[in-house]
Coordinates of C-alpha atoms and ligand atoms in Angstrom, one line a residue:
M1 CA 0.0 0.0 0.0
K2 CA 1.5 3.4 -1.0
T3 CA 1.2 5.9 1.8
V4 CA 2.5 9.3 2.6
D5 CA 5.3 7.6 4.5
N6 CA 6.9 6.4 1.2
I7 CA 7.3 9.9 -0.2
N8 CA 9.3 13.0 0.5
F9 CA 7.0 16.0 -0.2
A10 CA 9.6 18.7 -0.3
D11 CA 8.4 21.5 -2.8
K12 CA 5.3 19.5 -3.7
K13 CA 1.9 21.1 -3.8
V14 CA -0.2 18.3 -2.2
L15 CA -4.0 18.2 -2.8
I16 CA -5.5 16.2 0.1
R17 CA -9.1 14.9 0.2
V18 CA -10.0 15.0 3.9
D19 CA -13.2 14.4 5.7
F20 CA -13.9 17.7 7.5
N21 CA -17.6 17.0 7.6
V22 CA -17.8 17.9 11.3
P23 CA -21.0 18.6 13.3
L24 CA -21.6 22.3 13.9
N25 CA -24.0 23.8 16.6
E26 CA -26.4 26.7 15.9
N27 CA -23.5 29.2 16.4
F28 CA -21.5 27.3 13.8
E29 CA -19.1 26.1 16.5
I30 CA -17.6 22.6 16.1
S31 CA -19.2 20.2 18.6
D32 CA -16.9 17.3 17.8
D33 CA -13.5 17.9 16.0
S34 CA -12.3 14.3 15.9
R35 CA -12.5 14.2 12.1
I36 CA -10.1 17.2 12.0
T37 CA -7.7 15.7 14.5
A38 CA -7.7 12.4 12.6
A39 CA -6.3 14.2 9.5
L40 CA -3.5 16.1 11.3
P41 CA -0.8 13.5 11.1
T42 CA -1.0 13.4 7.3
I43 CA -1.0 17.2 6.9
N44 CA 1.8 17.6 9.4
K45 CA 4.0 15.0 7.6
I46 CA 3.7 16.8 4.3
L47 CA 4.4 20.2 5.9
D48 CA 7.4 18.8 7.8
D49 CA 8.8 17.5 4.6
G50 CA 8.7 21.0 3.1
G51 CA 5.6 20.7 1.0
S52 CA 2.5 22.9 0.8
V53 CA -1.0 21.6 1.4
I54 CA -4.4 22.2 -0.3
L55 CA -7.3 20.7 1.6
M56 CA -10.6 19.8 0.1
S57 CA -13.7 18.4 1.8
H58 CA -17.4 18.4 1.9
L59 CA -19.5 19.7 4.8
G60 CA -23.1 18.7 5.2
R61 CA -25.5 18.2 2.4
P62 CA -26.0 21.5 0.6
K63 CA -28.8 21.1 -2.0
D64 CA -28.7 24.0 -4.4
G65 CA -25.2 25.4 -4.8
P66 CA -23.4 27.7 -2.4
N67 CA -25.0 28.1 1.0
P68 CA -23.2 30.0 3.8
K69 CA -24.6 27.6 6.4
Y70 CA -22.4 24.9 4.9
S71 CA -19.3 27.0 4.3
L72 CA -16.0 25.4 5.4
K73 CA -15.0 28.9 6.5
H74 CA -16.7 27.9 9.8
I75 CA -13.8 25.6 10.6
L76 CA -10.9 27.8 9.4
Q77 CA -9.9 29.2 12.9
H78 CA -10.1 25.9 14.5
L79 CA -7.9 24.3 11.9
S80 CA -5.4 27.2 12.0
K81 CA -5.0 26.7 15.7
F82 CA -4.4 23.0 15.3
L83 CA -1.8 23.5 12.6
N84 CA -0.3 26.5 14.3
T85 CA -0.4 28.5 11.1
N86 CA -2.8 30.9 9.4
V87 CA -4.6 28.6 7.0
K88 CA -5.7 30.5 3.8
F89 CA -9.2 30.1 2.4
A90 CA -10.5 29.9 -1.2
D91 CA -14.1 31.0 -1.5
D92 CA -14.5 28.7 -4.4
C93 CA -13.0 25.2 -4.7
V94 CA -12.3 25.6 -8.4
G95 CA -11.7 28.5 -10.9
D96 CA -9.4 31.4 -10.9
I97 CA -9.6 32.3 -7.2
A98 CA -8.6 28.8 -6.1
L99 CA -6.0 28.4 -8.8
K100 CA -4.3 31.7 -7.9
L101 CA -4.2 30.9 -4.2
A102 CA -2.9 27.4 -4.9
N103 CA -0.2 28.7 -7.3
N104 CA 1.0 31.3 -4.8
L105 CA 1.3 28.8 -1.9
K106 CA 4.8 28.5 -0.4
A107 CA 6.4 25.5 1.3
G108 CA 4.8 25.0 4.8
E109 CA 1.6 26.9 3.8
V110 CA -1.9 25.5 3.9
L111 CA -5.0 26.4 1.8
L112 CA -8.5 25.2 2.6
L113 CA -11.0 25.1 -0.3
E114 CA -14.7 25.9 0.0
N115 CA -17.2 23.0 0.2
L116 CA -16.9 20.7 -2.7
R117 CA -20.6 19.9 -2.6
F118 CA -21.4 23.5 -3.6
Y119 CA -21.0 21.9 -7.0
K120 CA -23.4 19.1 -8.0
E121 CA -20.6 17.8 -10.2
E122 CA -18.8 16.6 -7.1
E123 CA -21.3 13.9 -6.1
K124 CA -21.9 13.0 -9.8
G125 CA -18.3 12.2 -10.2
D126 CA -18.0 14.6 -13.1
L127 CA -14.8 14.2 -15.0
Q128 CA -14.3 17.8 -16.0
F129 CA -14.9 19.0 -12.5
A130 CA -12.4 16.4 -11.2
E131 CA -9.8 17.7 -13.8
K132 CA -10.3 21.3 -12.7
L133 CA -9.7 20.3 -9.0
S134 CA -6.6 18.3 -10.1
K135 CA -5.0 21.5 -11.5
L136 CA -4.6 22.8 -8.0
G137 CA -1.8 20.4 -6.9
N138 CA 0.9 18.2 -8.3
Y139 CA 0.3 15.3 -5.9
Y140 CA -2.9 13.7 -4.7
V141 CA -3.5 12.2 -1.3
N142 CA -6.7 10.6 -0.2
D143 CA -7.3 10.6 3.6
A144 CA -11.1 10.6 3.7
F145 CA -12.1 7.1 4.6
G146 CA -15.6 8.3 5.5
T147 CA -16.3 8.9 1.8
A148 CA -14.2 6.0 0.4
H149 CA -17.4 4.2 -0.7
R150 CA -18.4 7.1 -2.9
A151 CA -17.2 7.5 -6.5
H152 CA -17.2 11.3 -6.2
A153 CA -15.0 13.7 -8.2
S154 CA -12.7 14.4 -5.3
T155 CA -12.6 10.9 -3.8
A156 CA -12.0 8.7 -6.8
V157 CA -12.4 10.3 -10.3
I158 CA -9.6 12.8 -9.7
A159 CA -7.0 10.2 -9.1
Q160 CA -6.6 9.4 -12.8
F161 CA -5.1 12.9 -13.4
F162 CA -2.1 12.2 -11.2
G163 CA -0.5 9.1 -12.7
E164 CA 1.8 7.7 -10.1
A165 CA 1.7 10.9 -8.0
K166 CA -1.0 9.7 -5.6
C167 CA -1.2 7.8 -2.3
F168 CA -3.2 7.2 0.9
G169 CA -2.9 9.4 3.9
Y170 CA -2.2 7.8 7.4
L171 CA -5.9 7.6 8.4
M172 CA -7.0 5.8 5.2
A173 CA -4.0 3.5 5.5
K174 CA -4.8 2.7 9.1
E175 CA -8.5 2.0 8.3
I176 CA -7.7 -0.3 5.4
E177 CA -5.0 -2.1 7.3
N178 CA -7.3 -2.8 10.2
A179 CA -10.2 -3.9 8.1
E180 CA -8.0 -6.2 6.1
K181 CA -6.6 -7.7 9.3
V182 CA -10.1 -8.8 10.0
M183 CA -11.4 -9.9 6.6
K184 CA -8.3 -11.2 4.8
N185 CA -6.3 -13.2 7.3
P186 CA -7.8 -13.1 10.8
A187 CA -6.2 -14.9 13.8
R188 CA -8.7 -17.6 14.8
P189 CA -11.2 -18.0 16.2
F190 CA -12.8 -14.9 14.4
T191 CA -16.0 -13.7 15.9
A192 CA -18.3 -11.1 14.4
I193 CA -20.8 -9.4 16.7
I194 CA -23.6 -7.9 14.6
G195 CA -26.4 -5.9 16.2
G196 CA -28.6 -2.9 15.6
A197 CA -32.2 -2.4 14.7
K198 CA -32.8 -4.1 11.4
A199 CA -31.7 -7.5 10.0
G200 CA -32.3 -6.1 6.5
D201 CA -29.4 -3.6 6.8
K202 CA -27.0 -6.4 7.8
I203 CA -27.9 -9.2 5.4
L204 CA -25.0 -8.4 3.0
I205 CA -22.5 -8.3 5.8
L206 CA -23.8 -11.6 7.2
D207 CA -23.6 -13.2 3.8
N208 CA -20.0 -12.0 3.3
L209 CA -19.0 -13.2 6.8
M210 CA -20.0 -16.8 5.9
S211 CA -16.7 -17.3 4.1
V212 CA -14.5 -15.9 6.9
A213 CA -16.0 -15.9 10.4
D214 CA -16.0 -18.8 12.9
N215 CA -18.8 -17.3 15.1
I216 CA -21.4 -14.7 14.5
I217 CA -23.1 -13.3 17.6
I218 CA -26.4 -11.6 16.9
G219 CA -28.0 -9.0 19.2
G220 CA -30.3 -6.0 19.1
G221 CA -33.6 -5.6 17.4
M222 CA -32.5 -7.7 14.4
S223 CA -32.4 -10.8 16.6
Y224 CA -36.2 -11.1 16.7
T225 CA -36.6 -11.6 13.0
F226 CA -34.3 -14.6 13.4
V227 CA -36.2 -15.8 16.5
K228 CA -39.6 -15.5 14.8
A229 CA -38.4 -17.2 11.6
Q230 CA -37.6 -20.2 13.8
G231 CA -41.1 -20.3 15.3
G232 CA -40.4 -18.3 18.4
K233 CA -43.0 -15.9 20.1
I234 CA -41.6 -12.4 20.1
G235 CA -44.5 -10.3 21.3
N236 CA -44.3 -6.7 20.0
S237 CA -40.5 -6.8 19.4
L238 CA -39.1 -5.3 16.3
V239 CA -39.5 -7.6 13.3
E240 CA -39.2 -7.6 9.5
N241 CA -41.8 -10.0 8.4
D242 CA -40.6 -9.8 4.8
R243 CA -37.1 -11.1 5.8
L244 CA -38.2 -14.2 7.7
E245 CA -37.3 -16.5 4.7
L246 CA -34.0 -14.7 4.2
T247 CA -32.9 -15.2 7.9
L248 CA -33.7 -18.9 7.6
Q249 CA -31.5 -19.0 4.5
I250 CA -28.7 -17.3 6.5
L251 CA -29.0 -19.9 9.3
S252 CA -28.8 -22.7 6.8
N253 CA -25.8 -21.2 4.9
A254 CA -24.0 -20.8 8.2
Q255 CA -24.5 -24.5 9.0
K256 CA -23.2 -25.5 5.5
N257 CA -20.2 -23.2 6.0
G258 CA -19.4 -24.4 9.5
V259 CA -20.1 -20.9 10.9
K260 CA -21.8 -20.9 14.3
I261 CA -24.6 -18.3 14.6
H262 CA -25.5 -17.3 18.2
L263 CA -28.8 -15.7 19.0
P264 CA -29.7 -14.3 22.4
Q265 CA -31.4 -17.0 24.5
D266 CA -33.0 -14.4 26.7
S267 CA -34.0 -10.8 26.5
V268 CA -34.8 -7.8 28.8
I269 CA -38.4 -7.1 27.8
A270 CA -40.5 -4.0 28.3
D271 CA -44.2 -3.1 28.0
K272 CA -43.4 0.2 26.4
F273 CA -40.6 1.7 24.3
N274 CA -39.3 4.0 26.9
N275 CA -37.1 4.1 30.0
E276 CA -40.0 4.3 32.4
S277 CA -41.7 1.1 31.2
N278 CA -42.1 -2.1 33.3
I279 CA -39.3 -4.5 32.6
K280 CA -38.5 -8.2 33.2
V281 CA -36.4 -11.0 31.7
A282 CA -37.8 -13.6 29.4
Q283 CA -36.6 -16.3 27.0
S284 CA -36.3 -14.6 23.6
N285 CA -38.7 -17.1 22.0
E286 CA -41.3 -16.7 24.7
I287 CA -42.0 -13.0 24.8
P288 CA -45.6 -12.3 25.8
D289 CA -47.9 -10.2 23.6
G290 CA -47.7 -6.5 24.6
W291 CA -44.0 -6.9 25.5
M292 CA -40.9 -6.3 23.4
G293 CA -37.3 -7.3 23.7
L294 CA -35.1 -4.2 24.1
D295 CA -31.8 -5.7 25.3
I296 CA -30.1 -9.1 25.5
G297 CA -30.7 -10.9 28.8
P298 CA -28.2 -12.2 31.5
Q299 CA -27.9 -15.7 30.0
A300 CA -27.1 -14.3 26.5
I301 CA -24.5 -11.9 28.1
E302 CA -22.8 -14.8 29.8
N303 CA -22.7 -16.9 26.7
Y304 CA -21.5 -14.0 24.5
K305 CA -18.8 -13.2 27.0
N306 CA -17.4 -16.7 26.9
I307 CA -17.3 -16.7 23.1
I308 CA -15.6 -13.3 23.0
L309 CA -13.0 -14.3 25.5
Q310 CA -12.1 -17.4 23.5
S311 CA -11.7 -15.4 20.2
K312 CA -8.5 -14.0 18.7
T313 CA -10.1 -11.6 16.3
I314 CA -13.4 -9.6 16.8
L315 CA -15.4 -7.3 14.7
W316 CA -18.2 -5.5 16.4
N317 CA -20.9 -3.6 14.5
G318 CA -24.3 -2.6 16.0
P319 CA -25.5 -2.4 19.6
M320 CA -27.1 -5.3 21.6
G321 CA -30.1 -3.3 22.6
V322 CA -31.5 0.2 22.9
F323 CA -28.3 1.4 24.7
E324 CA -29.4 5.0 24.5
M325 CA -31.9 4.2 27.4
Q326 CA -30.3 3.4 30.7
N327 CA -32.6 0.3 31.4
F328 CA -31.5 -1.3 28.1
E329 CA -27.8 -0.4 27.9
N330 CA -26.4 -3.3 30.0
G331 CA -26.0 -5.8 27.2
T332 CA -24.1 -3.4 25.0
K333 CA -22.1 -2.2 28.0
Q334 CA -21.1 -5.8 29.0
I335 CA -20.1 -6.6 25.4
A336 CA -18.0 -3.4 25.3
L337 CA -16.3 -4.2 28.6
T338 CA -15.6 -7.8 27.5
L339 CA -14.1 -6.5 24.3
A340 CA -11.7 -4.4 26.4
E341 CA -10.8 -7.4 28.5
A342 CA -10.2 -9.5 25.4
T343 CA -8.0 -6.8 23.9
N344 CA -6.0 -6.7 27.1
R345 CA -5.4 -10.5 26.6
G346 CA -4.1 -10.0 23.1
T347 CA -7.2 -10.3 20.9
F348 CA -7.5 -7.9 18.0
T349 CA -10.8 -5.9 18.3
L350 CA -12.2 -3.7 15.6
I351 CA -15.2 -1.6 16.3
G352 CA -17.0 0.0 13.4
G353 CA -20.3 1.5 12.3
G354 CA -22.0 4.6 13.8
D355 CA -23.8 3.1 16.7
S356 CA -21.2 0.7 18.1
S357 CA -18.6 3.5 17.9
A358 CA -21.1 5.7 19.7
A359 CA -21.5 3.0 22.4
I360 CA -17.8 2.5 22.9
H361 CA -17.4 6.2 23.4
K362 CA -20.4 6.3 25.8
F363 CA -18.7 3.7 28.0
K364 CA -15.3 5.5 27.6
L365 CA -13.6 2.4 26.3
E366 CA -12.2 3.7 23.0
E367 CA -8.6 3.5 24.4
K368 CA -9.1 -0.1 25.6
V369 CA -10.0 -1.7 22.2
S370 CA -7.6 -2.2 19.3
Y371 CA -9.3 0.2 16.8
V372 CA -12.5 2.2 16.5
S373 CA -13.1 2.9 12.8
T374 CA -14.0 6.5 11.7
G375 CA -16.0 5.3 8.7
G376 CA -19.6 4.2 9.1
G377 CA -21.0 3.5 5.6
A378 CA -17.5 3.0 4.1
L379 CA -16.6 0.3 6.6
L380 CA -19.9 -1.5 6.3
E381 CA -19.5 -1.6 2.5
Y382 CA -16.0 -3.0 2.9
F383 CA -17.4 -5.8 5.2
E384 CA -20.1 -6.4 2.6
G385 CA -17.3 -7.3 0.3
K386 CA -17.7 -4.3 -2.0
I387 CA -14.8 -2.6 -3.7
L388 CA -14.5 0.9 -2.4
P389 CA -13.9 3.4 -5.2
G390 CA -11.7 5.6 -3.0
I391 CA -9.4 2.7 -2.4
S392 CA -9.3 1.3 -5.9
A393 CA -8.6 4.7 -7.4
I394 CA -5.3 4.8 -5.6
N395 CA -4.4 1.2 -5.9
D396 CA -5.2 0.7 -9.6
Ligands
AMP1 P1 -28.4 0.3 13.5 O1 -28.4 1.7 13.0 O2 -29.2 -0.7 12.6 O3 -27.0 -0.2 13.9 O4 -29.3 0.3 14.8 C1 -29.0 1.0 15.9 C2 -30.2 1.3 16.7 O5 -30.9 0.1 17.0 C3 -29.9 2.0 18.0 O6 -30.5 3.3 18.0 C4 -30.7 1.1 19.0 O7 -31.4 1.8 20.0 C5 -31.6 0.3 18.2 N1 -31.9 -1.0 18.8 C6 -31.1 -1.9 19.3 N2 -31.8 -3.0 19.8 C7 -33.1 -2.7 19.6 C8 -34.2 -3.4 20.0 N3 -34.2 -4.6 20.6 N4 -35.4 -2.9 19.6 C9 -35.5 -1.7 19.0 N5 -34.4 -0.9 18.7 C10 -33.2 -1.5 19.0

């Protein structure tokens, strides 16, 4: 894999695709700057080499062209502070203004371009727009894993204008390395923990895991579609009646492939979908009418803990219950704590996908697992076995 480490950037003008799509509050202040800090090692390496940097990103989902609400100007000060330099700003990501500022950039200087998505050509992957962007630098670095699954102008199409002068940034490289560690050659046993609301969203991942996982642990709302498909009574639990057949197919494929699928034997059930409801524990296939499973139960936790502690590689995507409500967070919390324990014993643990990352942060365990991925959709598509355009554009 060609990364920024393999190159000396002295006197190069380096166009970096970063993911600065940070959350802003009503005063346009950044409420979580982790996407910016994640890109700093790549930027600093290039500046330290004596190169100059042109940063391009999207912010939010502007619909009809330029909109001050989505201007990347909002992050300029914050970024300048982090980089300890006055970052310059181009009000337009292409055209004369951007070109002039990029051309005048000296070694050690940084230019931030206005939101790429002010042009609809960006998401369309327009070739001419990509070519215009490519004129701003003489080297292309992709460090935006969060958009690696999109064939946009700045994430993939642009790469063809740089010949060999392109590579991955540190963040991208780390994400790819960790994902490959799990899917290409995992230390065994390899256990995938898949949870979350809907089985339908996870079917492709489950399918793809059949050829590589030893165990698949299932939790969260998606479990009940499996339980019902096998004839269980699930009361008012979340269910996708149109996927019952599909879940049976998954169970039978797993058996053929020698993959063990584990469903929660018991559940914490509630009579309403809120934290003030009455709660009790029931077998997951004997949930009374009027009650719903909102977390995995104590037996399931014990069983899942044992499997986790016997594994050498673990992928976790999706919570075990409605962890946002205190009464239903325990299953997810116990899994997170056990992952930390397993990591401490030498197991490789990769956490990915929006809600499991949110859970690991909620329980303050992000430093105690091997890696928490920054890419939600991109990581999921990787685990579905898809080729990510942002990766192939650099590799091909
Ligand atoms: P996903 O986006 O598919 O990973 O689903 C995450 C969401 O699933 C979280 O907001 C959880 O609150 C929700 N969830 C997890 N378990 C359940 C459950 N048993 N019933 C309803 N929602 C659930």
